[in-house]
Coordinates of C-alpha atoms and ligand atoms in Angstrom, one line a residue:
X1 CA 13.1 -15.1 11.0
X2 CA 10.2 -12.2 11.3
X3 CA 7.0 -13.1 12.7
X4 CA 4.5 -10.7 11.0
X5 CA 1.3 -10.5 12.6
X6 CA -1.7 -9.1 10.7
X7 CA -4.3 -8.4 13.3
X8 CA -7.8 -9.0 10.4
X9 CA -10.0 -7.5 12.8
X10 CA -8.1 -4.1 12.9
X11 CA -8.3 -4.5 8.9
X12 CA -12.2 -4.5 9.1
X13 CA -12.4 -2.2 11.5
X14 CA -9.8 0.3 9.4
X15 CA -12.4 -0.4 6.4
X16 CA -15.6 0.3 8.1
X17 CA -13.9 3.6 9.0
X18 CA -13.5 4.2 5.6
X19 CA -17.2 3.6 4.5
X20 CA -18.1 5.9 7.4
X21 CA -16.0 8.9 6.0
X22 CA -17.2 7.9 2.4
X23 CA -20.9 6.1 2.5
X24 CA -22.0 6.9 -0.7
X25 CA -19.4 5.4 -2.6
X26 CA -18.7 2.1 -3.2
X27 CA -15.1 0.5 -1.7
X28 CA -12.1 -0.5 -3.8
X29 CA -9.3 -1.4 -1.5
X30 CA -5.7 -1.2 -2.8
X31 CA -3.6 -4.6 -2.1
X32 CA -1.0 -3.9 -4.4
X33 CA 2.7 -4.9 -3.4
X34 CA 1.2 -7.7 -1.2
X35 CA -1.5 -6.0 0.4
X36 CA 1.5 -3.5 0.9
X37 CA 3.3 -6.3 2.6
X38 CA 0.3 -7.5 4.9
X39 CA -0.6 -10.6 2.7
X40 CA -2.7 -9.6 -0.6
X41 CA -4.7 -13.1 -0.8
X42 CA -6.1 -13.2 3.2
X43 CA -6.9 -9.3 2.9
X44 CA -8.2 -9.7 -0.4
X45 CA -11.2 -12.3 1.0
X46 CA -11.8 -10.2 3.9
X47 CA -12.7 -7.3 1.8
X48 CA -15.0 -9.0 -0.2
X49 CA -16.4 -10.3 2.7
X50 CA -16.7 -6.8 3.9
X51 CA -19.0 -5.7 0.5
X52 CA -15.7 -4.4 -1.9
X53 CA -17.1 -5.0 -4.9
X54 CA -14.1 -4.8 -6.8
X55 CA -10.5 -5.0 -5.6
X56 CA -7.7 -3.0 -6.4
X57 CA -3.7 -4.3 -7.6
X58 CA -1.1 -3.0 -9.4
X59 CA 0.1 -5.1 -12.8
X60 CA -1.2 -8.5 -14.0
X61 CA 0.8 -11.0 -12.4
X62 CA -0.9 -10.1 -8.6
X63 CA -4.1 -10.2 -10.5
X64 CA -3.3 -13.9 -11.7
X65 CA -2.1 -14.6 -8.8
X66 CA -5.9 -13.7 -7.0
X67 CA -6.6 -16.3 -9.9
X68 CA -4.3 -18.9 -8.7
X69 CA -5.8 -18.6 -5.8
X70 CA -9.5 -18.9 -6.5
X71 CA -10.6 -15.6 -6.2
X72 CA -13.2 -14.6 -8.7
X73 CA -14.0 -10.5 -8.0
X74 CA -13.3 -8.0 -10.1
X75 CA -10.0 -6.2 -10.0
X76 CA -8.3 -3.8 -11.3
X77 CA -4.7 -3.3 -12.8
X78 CA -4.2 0.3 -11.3
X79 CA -0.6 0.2 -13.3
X80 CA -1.9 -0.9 -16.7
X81 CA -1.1 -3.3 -18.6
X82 CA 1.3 -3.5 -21.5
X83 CA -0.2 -4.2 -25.3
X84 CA 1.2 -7.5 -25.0
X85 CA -0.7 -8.6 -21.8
X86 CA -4.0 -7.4 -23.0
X87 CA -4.6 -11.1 -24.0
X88 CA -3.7 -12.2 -20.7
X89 CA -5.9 -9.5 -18.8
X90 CA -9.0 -10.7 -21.0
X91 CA -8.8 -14.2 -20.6
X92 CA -8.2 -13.7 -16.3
X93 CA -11.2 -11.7 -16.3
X94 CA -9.0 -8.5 -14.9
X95 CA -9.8 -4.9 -15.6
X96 CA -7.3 -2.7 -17.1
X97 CA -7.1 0.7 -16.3
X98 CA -6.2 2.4 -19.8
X99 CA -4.1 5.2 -20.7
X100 CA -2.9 4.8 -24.1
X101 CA -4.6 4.1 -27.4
X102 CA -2.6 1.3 -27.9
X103 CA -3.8 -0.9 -25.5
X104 CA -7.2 0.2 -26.0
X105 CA -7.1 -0.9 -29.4
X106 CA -5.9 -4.0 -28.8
X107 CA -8.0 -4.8 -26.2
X108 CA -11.2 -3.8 -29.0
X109 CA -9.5 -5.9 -31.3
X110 CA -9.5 -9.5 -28.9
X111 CA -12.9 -8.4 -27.3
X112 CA -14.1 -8.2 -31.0
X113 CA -12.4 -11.5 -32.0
X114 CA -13.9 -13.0 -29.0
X115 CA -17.6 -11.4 -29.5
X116 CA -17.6 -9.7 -26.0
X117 CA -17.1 -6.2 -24.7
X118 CA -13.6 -6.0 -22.6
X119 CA -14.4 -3.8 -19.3
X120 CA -11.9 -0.9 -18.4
X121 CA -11.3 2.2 -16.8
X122 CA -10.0 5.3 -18.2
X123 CA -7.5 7.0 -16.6
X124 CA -6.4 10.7 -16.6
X125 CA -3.3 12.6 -16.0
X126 CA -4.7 15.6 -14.1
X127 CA -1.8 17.1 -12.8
X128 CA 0.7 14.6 -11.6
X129 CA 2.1 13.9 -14.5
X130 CA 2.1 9.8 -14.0
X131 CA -0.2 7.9 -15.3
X132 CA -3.1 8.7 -17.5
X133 CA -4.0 10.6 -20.9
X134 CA -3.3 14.4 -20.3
X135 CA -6.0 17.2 -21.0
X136 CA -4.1 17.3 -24.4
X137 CA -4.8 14.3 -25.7
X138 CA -8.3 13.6 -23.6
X139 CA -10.8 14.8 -26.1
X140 CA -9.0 12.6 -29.0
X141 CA -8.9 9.5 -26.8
X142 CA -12.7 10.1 -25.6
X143 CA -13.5 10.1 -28.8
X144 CA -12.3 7.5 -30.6
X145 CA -12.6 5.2 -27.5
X146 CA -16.5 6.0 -27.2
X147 CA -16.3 4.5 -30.9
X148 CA -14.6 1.2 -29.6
X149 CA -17.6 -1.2 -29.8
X150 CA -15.9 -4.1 -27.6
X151 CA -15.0 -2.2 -24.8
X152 CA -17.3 -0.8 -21.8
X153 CA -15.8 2.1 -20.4
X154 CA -17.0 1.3 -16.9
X155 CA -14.5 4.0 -14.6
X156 CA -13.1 7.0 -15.2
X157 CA -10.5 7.8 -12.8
X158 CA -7.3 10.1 -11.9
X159 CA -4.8 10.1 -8.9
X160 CA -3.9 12.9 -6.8
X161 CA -0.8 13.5 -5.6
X162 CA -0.9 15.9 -3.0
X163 CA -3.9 14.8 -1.6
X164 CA -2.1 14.4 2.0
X165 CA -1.6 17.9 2.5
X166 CA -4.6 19.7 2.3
X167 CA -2.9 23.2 2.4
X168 CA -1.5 22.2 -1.3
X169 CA -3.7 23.9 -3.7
X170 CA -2.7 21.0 -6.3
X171 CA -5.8 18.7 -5.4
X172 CA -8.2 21.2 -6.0
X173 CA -6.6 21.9 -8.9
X174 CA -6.6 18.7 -10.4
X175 CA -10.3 18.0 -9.4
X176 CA -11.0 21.2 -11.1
X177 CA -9.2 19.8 -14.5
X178 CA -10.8 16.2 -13.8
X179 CA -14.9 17.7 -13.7
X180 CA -13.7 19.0 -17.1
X181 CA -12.7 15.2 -17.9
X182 CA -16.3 14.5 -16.5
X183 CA -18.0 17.1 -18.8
X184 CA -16.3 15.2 -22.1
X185 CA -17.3 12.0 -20.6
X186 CA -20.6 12.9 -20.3
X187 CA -20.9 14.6 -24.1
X188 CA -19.6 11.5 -25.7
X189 CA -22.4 9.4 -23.9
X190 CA -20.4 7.3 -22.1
X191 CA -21.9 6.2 -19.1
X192 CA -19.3 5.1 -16.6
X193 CA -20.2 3.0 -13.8
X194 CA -17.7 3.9 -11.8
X195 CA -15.7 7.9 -11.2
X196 CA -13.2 7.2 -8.6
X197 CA -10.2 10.0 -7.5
X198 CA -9.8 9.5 -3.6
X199 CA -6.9 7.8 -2.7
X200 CA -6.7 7.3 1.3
X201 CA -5.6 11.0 2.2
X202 CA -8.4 12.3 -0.4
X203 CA -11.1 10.1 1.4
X204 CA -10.2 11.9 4.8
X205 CA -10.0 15.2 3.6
X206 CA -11.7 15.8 0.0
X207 CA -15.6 14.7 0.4
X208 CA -15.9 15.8 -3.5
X209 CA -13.4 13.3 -4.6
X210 CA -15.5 10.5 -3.4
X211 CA -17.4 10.5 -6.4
X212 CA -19.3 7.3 -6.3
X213 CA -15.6 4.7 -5.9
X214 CA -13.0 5.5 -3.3
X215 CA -9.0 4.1 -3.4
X216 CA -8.2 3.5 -0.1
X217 CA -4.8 1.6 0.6
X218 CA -2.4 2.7 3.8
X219 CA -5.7 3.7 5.4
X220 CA -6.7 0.1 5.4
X221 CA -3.2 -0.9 7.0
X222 CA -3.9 1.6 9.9
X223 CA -1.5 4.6 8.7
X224 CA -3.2 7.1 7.1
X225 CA -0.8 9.7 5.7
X226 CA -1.9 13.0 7.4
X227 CA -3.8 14.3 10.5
X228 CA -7.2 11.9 10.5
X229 CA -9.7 14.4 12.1
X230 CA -10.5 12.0 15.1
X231 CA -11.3 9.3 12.6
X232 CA -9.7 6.1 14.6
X233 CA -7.2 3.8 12.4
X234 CA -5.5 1.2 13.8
X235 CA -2.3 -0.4 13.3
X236 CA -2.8 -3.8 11.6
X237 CA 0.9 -5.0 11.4
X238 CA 3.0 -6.1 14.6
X239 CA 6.8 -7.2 13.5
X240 CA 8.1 -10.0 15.9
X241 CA 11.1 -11.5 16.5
X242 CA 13.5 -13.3 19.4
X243 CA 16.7 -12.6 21.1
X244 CA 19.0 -15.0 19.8
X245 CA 21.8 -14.1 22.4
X246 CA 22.2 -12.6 25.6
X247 CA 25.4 -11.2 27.0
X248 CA 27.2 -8.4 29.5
X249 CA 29.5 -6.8 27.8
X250 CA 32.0 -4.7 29.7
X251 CA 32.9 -0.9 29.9
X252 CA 34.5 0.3 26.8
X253 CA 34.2 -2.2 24.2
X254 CA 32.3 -1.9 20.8
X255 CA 29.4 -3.1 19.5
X256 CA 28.9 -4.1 15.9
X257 CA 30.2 -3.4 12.5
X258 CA 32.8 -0.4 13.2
X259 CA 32.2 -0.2 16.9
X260 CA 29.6 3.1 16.2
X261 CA 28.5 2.4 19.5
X262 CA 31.1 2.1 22.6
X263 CA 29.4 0.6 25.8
X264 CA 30.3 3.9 28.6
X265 CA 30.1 0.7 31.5
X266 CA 29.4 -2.5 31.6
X267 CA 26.0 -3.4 29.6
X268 CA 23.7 -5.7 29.4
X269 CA 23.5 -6.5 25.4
X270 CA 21.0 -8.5 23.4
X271 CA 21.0 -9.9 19.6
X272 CA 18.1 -9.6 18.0
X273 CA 17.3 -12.1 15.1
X274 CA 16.3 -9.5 12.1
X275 CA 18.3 -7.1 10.0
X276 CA 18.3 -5.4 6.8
X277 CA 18.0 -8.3 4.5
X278 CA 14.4 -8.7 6.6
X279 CA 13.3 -4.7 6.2
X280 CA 15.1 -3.5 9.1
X281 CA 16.7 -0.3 7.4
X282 CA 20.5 0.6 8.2
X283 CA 19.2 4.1 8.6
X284 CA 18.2 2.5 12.1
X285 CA 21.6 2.0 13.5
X286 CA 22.1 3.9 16.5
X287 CA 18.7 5.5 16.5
X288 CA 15.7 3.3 16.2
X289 CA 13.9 1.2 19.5
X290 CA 12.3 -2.1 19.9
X291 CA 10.4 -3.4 22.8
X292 CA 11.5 -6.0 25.1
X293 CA 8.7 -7.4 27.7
X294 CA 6.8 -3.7 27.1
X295 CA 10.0 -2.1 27.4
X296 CA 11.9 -0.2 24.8
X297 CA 15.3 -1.2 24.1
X298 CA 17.3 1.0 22.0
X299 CA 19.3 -0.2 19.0
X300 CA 23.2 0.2 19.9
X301 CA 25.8 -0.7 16.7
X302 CA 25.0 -1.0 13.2
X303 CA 22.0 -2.8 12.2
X304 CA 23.3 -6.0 10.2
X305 CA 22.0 -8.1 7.7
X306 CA 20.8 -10.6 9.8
X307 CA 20.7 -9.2 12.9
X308 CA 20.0 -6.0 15.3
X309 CA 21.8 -5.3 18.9
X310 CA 20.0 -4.0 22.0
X311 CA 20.6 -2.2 25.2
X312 CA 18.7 -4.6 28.0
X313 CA 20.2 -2.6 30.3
X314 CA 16.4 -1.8 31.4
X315 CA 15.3 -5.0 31.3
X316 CA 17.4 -7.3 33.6
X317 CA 15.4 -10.3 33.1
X318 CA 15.8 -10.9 29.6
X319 CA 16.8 -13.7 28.3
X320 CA 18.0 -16.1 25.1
X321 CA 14.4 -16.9 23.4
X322 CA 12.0 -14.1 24.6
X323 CA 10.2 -12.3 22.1
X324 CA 11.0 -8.7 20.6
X325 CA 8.3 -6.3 19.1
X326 CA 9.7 -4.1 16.0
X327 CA 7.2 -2.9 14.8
X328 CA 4.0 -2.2 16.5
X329 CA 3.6 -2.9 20.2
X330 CA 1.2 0.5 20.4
X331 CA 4.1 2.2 21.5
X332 CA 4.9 5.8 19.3
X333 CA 8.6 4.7 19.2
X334 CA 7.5 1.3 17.4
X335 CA 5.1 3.1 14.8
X336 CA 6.0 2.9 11.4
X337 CA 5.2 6.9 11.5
X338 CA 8.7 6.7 13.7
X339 CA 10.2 3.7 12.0
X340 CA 9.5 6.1 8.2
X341 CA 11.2 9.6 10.4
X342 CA 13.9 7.7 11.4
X343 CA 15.1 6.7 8.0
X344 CA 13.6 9.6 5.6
X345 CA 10.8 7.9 3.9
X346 CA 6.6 6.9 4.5
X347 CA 5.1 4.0 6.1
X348 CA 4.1 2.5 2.9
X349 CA 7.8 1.8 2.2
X350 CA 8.1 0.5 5.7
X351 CA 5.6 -1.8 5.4
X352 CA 6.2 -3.2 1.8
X353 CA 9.9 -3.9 3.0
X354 CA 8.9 -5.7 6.4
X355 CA 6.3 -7.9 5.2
X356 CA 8.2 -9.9 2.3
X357 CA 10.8 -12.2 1.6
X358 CA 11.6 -16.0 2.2
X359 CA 12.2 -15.3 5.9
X360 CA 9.4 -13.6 7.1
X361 CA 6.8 -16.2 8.7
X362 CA 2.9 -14.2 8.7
X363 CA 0.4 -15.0 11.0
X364 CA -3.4 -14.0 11.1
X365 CA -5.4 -13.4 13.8
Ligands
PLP1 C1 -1.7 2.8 -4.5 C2 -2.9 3.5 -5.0 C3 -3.9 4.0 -4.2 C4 -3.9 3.9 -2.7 O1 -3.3 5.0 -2.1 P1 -3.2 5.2 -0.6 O2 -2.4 6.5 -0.4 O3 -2.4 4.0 -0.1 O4 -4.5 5.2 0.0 C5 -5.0 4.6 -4.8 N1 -5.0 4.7 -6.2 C6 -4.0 4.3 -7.0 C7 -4.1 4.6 -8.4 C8 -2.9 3.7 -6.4 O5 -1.9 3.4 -7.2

């Protein structure tokens, strides 16, 4: 069992950080993927309490379940929707973002059956070649979308994809190709409520993306993706857990799945309660550290599916029961920046594996 804490005040504060880097632009904070693991429904209110005036998912089952859960707001399917859902979207109130002509029709047709005009945004493929229509096809679907009498085209939008490293020429690139987006826009008279680029790395190092909506996600969970220019974020995640066992093992013997790890002398050895069935990758073994009464502990053996093994050997007083920081903790070594070197990937995937599943118990504070 993983106790996840989610600190709410370092949330706020990572979100009033954001509205100081961007204060002309209104807020839409990404909770897709469980508020990447951090609990979408509890982060969800405090945004809104915070001013977002429009929250951000991925597909239509997280924006039902903000439904299910009382939560009136505007939010927007970042991943679409699928012709088949547009019914689905319309009647939960939830705003597609549109890149086909497909779905925009069938969203004009049931906003026409209906007598209502179906709010969306239009997305934009400006150069990462995901989601959105390309420069191709943009004047076409401008076009005959501006003619679409139930829907109100109320964003226009792109994502950048190298928006973390400024000294990629890509994002100035595809702001470039996304004013000439603007420029149709504007010719068709359309007037969008809403032009929104900046994702969290773009909101820290691209003022001009801000336009007047900003897309901040790993921000918000205190890891922004790239040097943060003295900007403060702050950890919002702390991964828990106990030692289950306590033992000294003696000189020579091995510890775990294929004895990886050979104690050189006798050893004070822990079991932590946590493996890779909760988040904690394999790619640990051997390598990653977790804290034990402010200490760090290295991981000896193979991590297993339920559980992790510790050297105490600098912590002589631990014991069966006391608590273990994985994640967190303040400590470098405990960052998910570490955790994500350690085993070849980013903190996002970090978090959205940590936070999930039937044995993780989260706590607010
Ligand atoms: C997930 C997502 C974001 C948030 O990106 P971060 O890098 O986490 O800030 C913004 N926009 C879109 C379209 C996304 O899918």
């Amino acid at each position: 069992m993983l106790n996840v804490r989610i600190d709410l005040a370092a949330f706020r504060h990572n979100l009033n950080a954001v509205k100081a880097l961007a204060p002309n632009a209104a807020i839409l904070p990404v909770i897709k993927a469980d508020g990447y693991g951090h609990g979408m429904i509890l982060l969800a209110r405090e945004a809104l309490k915070c001013g977002a005036p429009m929250l951000g998912v991925g597909v239509l089952e997280e924006g039902r379940a903000l439904r299910r859960d009382k939560i009136a707001s505007p939010a927007l399917l970042l991943d679409g929707i699928f012709p088949e859902e547009a019914a689905e979207a319309v009647k939960y109130r939830l705003t597609p973002v549109v890149f086909s002509l497909e779905v925009a029709k069938e969203l004009n047709r049931i906003g026409k059956k209906e007598g209502k005009k179906i709010a969306v945004h239009l997305k934009f493929d400006t150069g990462m070649s995901r989601l959105g229509f390309t420069l191709n096809e943009a004047t076409e679907a401008v076009a005959l979308i501006a003619k679409m009498k139930n829907l109100s085209v109320e964003g226009i939008m792109t994502h950048l994809a190298s928006s973390g490293d400024p000294q990629s020429p890509q994002t100035d690139h595809q702001l470039r190709r996304f004013e000439m987006v603007l420029e149709l826009v504007k010719k068709t008279g359309l007037k969008p409520l809403y032009i929104h680029t900046a994702n969290s790395a773009a909101i820290l190092h691209y003022k001009y993306a801000h336009h007047n909506m900003v897309r901040p996600g790993i921000a918000l969970y205190g890891a922004p993706p790239s040097e943060t220019k003295g900007v403060e974020f702050k950890p919002v995640m702390t991964v828990a857990s106990r030692l289950i066992s306590v033992k000294e093992i003696s000189q020579g013997e091995g510890i775990g799945y294929n004895a990886t790890y050979v104690t050189p002398r006798k050893k004070k050895v822990g079991v932590v309660l946590g493996g890779y069935a909760d988040g904690v990758n394999r790619l640990l073994s051997n390598r990653g550290v977790f804290l034990v009464h402010g200490k760090p502990v290295p991981i000896i053996g193979n991590v297993c599916m339920d559980m992790v093994m510790v050297d105490l050997s600098r912590v002589p007083s631990a014991a069966p029961g006391d608590e273990v920081i994985l994640l967190g903790g303040g400590t470098d070594e405990t960052s998910a920046q570490h955790w994500a070197d350690l085993t070849g990937t980013i903190p996002y995937e970090i978090f959205c594996r940590l936070g999930v599943g039937p044995r993780v118990q989260r706590v607010y504070k």
